[in-house]
Tab-separated table of C-alpha atoms in Angstrom:
chain	number	residue	atom	x	y	z
A	1	UNK	CA	109.318	96.637	97.793
A	2	UNK	CA	108.141	93.409	99.753
A	3	UNK	CA	106.790	90.149	97.597
A	4	UNK	CA	103.957	87.183	98.898
A	5	UNK	CA	107.301	84.846	98.949
A	6	UNK	CA	108.774	87.329	101.900
A	7	UNK	CA	105.861	86.900	104.130
A	8	UNK	CA	104.906	84.271	106.855
A	9	UNK	CA	102.864	81.235	106.195
A	10	UNK	CA	101.242	81.744	109.590
A	11	UNK	CA	100.322	85.355	111.202
A	12	UNK	CA	98.382	86.297	114.025
A	13	UNK	CA	94.814	87.262	113.835
A	14	UNK	CA	92.701	90.334	115.213
A	15	UNK	CA	89.069	89.879	114.276
A	16	UNK	CA	87.206	93.170	114.457
A	17	UNK	CA	84.023	93.985	113.237
A	18	UNK	CA	83.996	97.370	111.102
A	19	UNK	CA	87.486	97.688	111.172
A	20	UNK	CA	89.155	97.905	107.786
A	21	UNK	CA	92.853	97.805	106.712
A	22	UNK	CA	93.633	98.061	103.095
A	23	UNK	CA	97.036	97.502	101.353
A	24	UNK	CA	99.081	100.710	101.276
A	25	UNK	CA	96.759	101.993	103.948
A	26	UNK	CA	97.428	102.780	107.587
A	27	UNK	CA	95.056	101.888	110.271
A	28	UNK	CA	95.436	103.189	113.925
A	29	UNK	CA	94.506	100.758	116.568
A	30	UNK	CA	93.824	101.277	120.384
A	31	UNK	CA	94.785	98.056	122.208
A	32	UNK	CA	93.806	97.140	125.523
A	33	UNK	CA	92.560	93.441	126.051
A	34	UNK	CA	95.122	91.406	127.658
A	35	UNK	CA	95.021	88.728	125.058
A	36	UNK	CA	95.898	91.405	122.072
A	37	UNK	CA	98.402	93.325	124.127
A	38	UNK	CA	100.209	89.906	124.246
A	39	UNK	CA	99.736	89.450	120.718
A	40	UNK	CA	101.362	93.036	119.704
A	41	UNK	CA	104.300	92.166	122.059
A	42	UNK	CA	105.108	88.874	120.311
A	43	UNK	CA	104.557	90.644	116.775
A	44	UNK	CA	107.142	93.132	117.656
A	45	UNK	CA	109.682	90.418	118.222
A	46	UNK	CA	109.225	89.349	114.619
A	47	UNK	CA	111.179	90.654	111.665
A	48	UNK	CA	107.843	91.025	109.828
A	49	UNK	CA	105.935	92.933	112.601
A	50	UNK	CA	102.681	91.573	110.903
A	51	UNK	CA	99.139	91.476	112.483
A	52	UNK	CA	96.030	90.139	110.248
A	53	UNK	CA	93.160	92.097	110.612
A	54	UNK	CA	89.910	90.157	109.664
A	55	UNK	CA	86.213	90.771	110.128
A	56	UNK	CA	83.867	88.021	112.005
A	57	UNK	CA	81.530	86.438	109.742
A	58	UNK	CA	77.913	86.619	111.246
A	59	UNK	CA	76.858	84.329	108.285
A	60	UNK	CA	78.351	81.170	109.380
A	61	UNK	CA	77.652	78.993	112.008
A	62	UNK	CA	79.719	79.466	115.154
A	63	UNK	CA	80.689	82.566	117.659
A	64	UNK	CA	84.202	82.206	116.363
A	65	UNK	CA	83.778	82.010	112.462
A	66	UNK	CA	85.705	84.491	110.339
A	67	UNK	CA	85.578	85.753	107.050
A	68	UNK	CA	88.016	84.013	104.630
A	69	UNK	CA	89.890	87.134	103.451
A	70	UNK	CA	91.400	89.794	105.503
A	71	UNK	CA	94.625	92.155	105.230
A	72	UNK	CA	97.780	91.896	107.181
A	73	UNK	CA	99.603	94.997	108.300
A	74	UNK	CA	102.955	95.837	109.707
A	75	UNK	CA	103.286	97.538	113.123
A	76	UNK	CA	104.998	100.741	112.105
A	77	UNK	CA	104.019	103.041	114.960
A	78	UNK	CA	104.002	101.688	118.802
A	79	UNK	CA	103.574	103.873	122.043
A	80	UNK	CA	102.367	102.887	125.457
A	81	UNK	CA	100.274	104.327	127.590
A	82	UNK	CA	100.751	104.988	131.465
A	83	UNK	CA	98.265	102.305	132.194
A	84	UNK	CA	99.468	99.855	129.919
A	85	UNK	CA	97.327	100.020	126.629
A	86	UNK	CA	98.990	100.402	123.290
A	87	UNK	CA	98.814	102.705	120.661
A	88	UNK	CA	99.753	101.177	117.511
A	89	UNK	CA	99.588	101.976	113.705
A	90	UNK	CA	99.313	99.237	110.886
A	91	UNK	CA	100.421	99.917	107.641
A	92	UNK	CA	98.605	97.515	105.289
A	93	UNK	CA	100.654	95.079	103.246
A	94	UNK	CA	98.588	92.587	101.369
A	95	UNK	CA	95.339	91.000	101.677
A	96	UNK	CA	95.347	87.056	102.312
A	97	UNK	CA	93.112	84.098	102.683
A	98	UNK	CA	92.526	81.992	105.629
A	99	UNK	CA	93.480	78.144	105.212
A	100	UNK	CA	93.156	77.015	108.455
A	101	UNK	CA	93.481	78.204	112.107
A	102	UNK	CA	96.770	76.779	114.072
A	103	UNK	CA	96.673	75.490	117.326
A	104	UNK	CA	98.452	76.700	119.803
A	105	UNK	CA	99.228	78.017	123.449
A	106	UNK	CA	98.857	81.739	122.434
A	107	UNK	CA	95.761	83.506	123.716
A	108	UNK	CA	95.031	85.007	120.534
A	109	UNK	CA	94.304	83.289	117.332
A	110	UNK	CA	96.940	82.611	114.698
A	111	UNK	CA	96.064	81.206	111.102
A	112	UNK	CA	97.976	79.645	108.102
A	113	UNK	CA	97.070	82.060	105.435
A	114	UNK	CA	97.737	82.161	101.591
A	115	UNK	CA	98.983	85.390	100.040
A	116	UNK	CA	98.394	84.143	96.330
A	117	UNK	CA	95.669	86.200	94.086
A	118	UNK	CA	96.462	89.420	95.206
A	119	UNK	CA	99.378	90.502	93.468
A	120	UNK	CA	98.130	94.284	93.297
A	121	UNK	CA	98.495	94.425	96.588
A	122	UNK	CA	102.530	94.616	96.133
A	123	UNK	CA	102.450	96.890	93.567
A	124	UNK	CA	103.470	100.853	94.379
A	125	UNK	CA	99.909	102.073	93.558
A	126	UNK	CA	96.395	100.982	91.739
A	127	UNK	CA	94.668	103.587	89.477
A	128	UNK	CA	91.276	104.303	88.547
A	129	UNK	CA	91.176	105.702	84.827
A	130	UNK	CA	87.127	105.972	85.137
A	131	UNK	CA	87.220	108.225	88.187
A	132	UNK	CA	85.292	111.261	87.580
A	133	UNK	CA	86.624	113.221	90.866
A	134	UNK	CA	84.435	116.172	90.725
A	135	UNK	CA	80.966	114.135	90.568
A	136	UNK	CA	82.405	111.957	92.978
A	137	UNK	CA	83.146	114.685	95.368
A	138	UNK	CA	79.591	116.176	94.899
A	139	UNK	CA	78.003	113.142	95.817
A	140	UNK	CA	80.343	112.848	98.995
A	141	UNK	CA	79.158	116.327	99.989
A	142	UNK	CA	75.385	115.584	100.165
A	143	UNK	CA	76.389	112.543	101.986
A	144	UNK	CA	78.185	114.141	104.788
A	145	UNK	CA	75.400	117.174	104.784
A	146	UNK	CA	73.092	114.427	105.166
A	147	UNK	CA	74.881	113.081	108.219
A	148	UNK	CA	75.924	116.772	109.489
A	149	UNK	CA	79.643	115.606	109.128
A	150	UNK	CA	82.143	117.873	108.420
A	151	UNK	CA	85.691	117.482	106.725
A	152	UNK	CA	88.796	119.436	105.441
A	153	UNK	CA	87.811	119.414	101.531
A	154	UNK	CA	90.870	121.096	100.449
A	155	UNK	CA	92.816	117.892	101.663
A	156	UNK	CA	90.290	115.597	99.949
A	157	UNK	CA	90.542	117.663	96.404
A	158	UNK	CA	94.627	117.233	96.970
A	159	UNK	CA	94.321	113.465	97.870
A	160	UNK	CA	95.578	111.146	95.251
A	161	UNK	CA	92.709	108.470	93.882
A	162	UNK	CA	94.151	105.713	95.707
A	163	UNK	CA	94.722	107.325	99.203
A	164	UNK	CA	91.133	109.154	98.650
A	165	UNK	CA	88.942	105.814	97.980
A	166	UNK	CA	90.646	103.914	100.371
A	167	UNK	CA	90.664	106.369	103.127
A	168	UNK	CA	86.798	106.580	102.618
A	169	UNK	CA	86.534	103.102	102.720
A	170	UNK	CA	87.792	102.902	105.844
A	171	UNK	CA	86.548	106.043	107.919
A	172	UNK	CA	82.855	106.042	106.308
A	173	UNK	CA	80.415	104.101	108.512
A	174	UNK	CA	79.539	101.397	106.537
A	175	UNK	CA	78.156	98.336	108.006
A	176	UNK	CA	80.767	95.297	108.596
A	177	UNK	CA	79.740	93.496	105.475
A	178	UNK	CA	79.746	96.377	103.509
A	179	UNK	CA	83.118	97.102	104.660
A	180	UNK	CA	84.030	93.327	103.648
A	181	UNK	CA	82.888	93.865	100.093
A	182	UNK	CA	85.111	97.040	100.017
A	183	UNK	CA	87.921	94.871	100.855
A	184	UNK	CA	87.227	92.117	98.556
A	185	UNK	CA	86.877	94.698	96.081
A	186	UNK	CA	89.441	93.346	92.932
A	187	UNK	CA	90.489	96.805	91.811
A	188	UNK	CA	90.483	100.391	92.769
A	189	UNK	CA	87.762	101.093	90.280
A	190	UNK	CA	85.635	98.710	91.571
A	191	UNK	CA	86.135	99.566	95.371
A	192	UNK	CA	84.988	103.185	94.424
A	193	UNK	CA	82.001	101.866	92.398
A	194	UNK	CA	81.084	100.085	95.733
A	195	UNK	CA	81.408	103.417	97.695
A	196	UNK	CA	79.028	104.921	95.294
A	197	UNK	CA	76.612	102.388	95.302
A	198	UNK	CA	76.837	102.471	99.171
A	199	UNK	CA	76.404	106.317	99.446
A	200	UNK	CA	73.708	106.237	97.103
A	201	UNK	CA	71.596	103.684	98.887
A	202	UNK	CA	72.088	105.739	102.157
A	203	UNK	CA	71.040	108.894	100.558
A	204	UNK	CA	67.672	107.356	99.080
A	205	UNK	CA	67.326	105.518	102.437
A	206	UNK	CA	67.010	102.391	100.546
A	207	UNK	CA	64.345	103.543	98.072
A	208	UNK	CA	64.572	105.463	94.841
A	209	UNK	CA	65.721	109.001	93.682
A	210	UNK	CA	69.448	109.206	93.288
A	211	UNK	CA	71.203	107.909	90.423
A	212	UNK	CA	74.518	106.275	90.741
A	213	UNK	CA	77.370	107.592	89.244
A	214	UNK	CA	79.651	104.715	87.560
């Protein structure tokens, strides 16, 4: 297990709307822009192999504005296509807070970051003692049916709580700002409650009619 002290003060940043990486989760990425191909190559040359995922912040002025909190992942899988694109997988290590952007000659963005305040990210797992799995899966089933989506329900039923909640946070089609709220959730319980709220809101189309499960 690593700690915040093992991580670098400056990391490369990959702003990508709607792409969510969470600690102890995995995010596959298809890299094709030249600047991000360079970013991957440079990250692979470092001992930590970290890339910081972060979402653009449309609420701030400036086209390059970023949310202050992102999540860094370690490149754990890497392959190259015949036409020079990269297929990588990031394993979520820890969230971070951006302190300032660093000027340099790299074609991609780099930021000085602060890892403090996210101690739970370095634990082996997080738990949700109030999780009512049958009620949650029933709600999820209604959501999937309303979207005409299919899934492997046996796998969902067997997944542990953290894997289930984090995987759904990453793959469900929520708005970028909702994804940011899921990222910033201080605990697994809060993240699950946020998912429930978002699903219930989607099911009632912004109106009334569904009872939120807490």
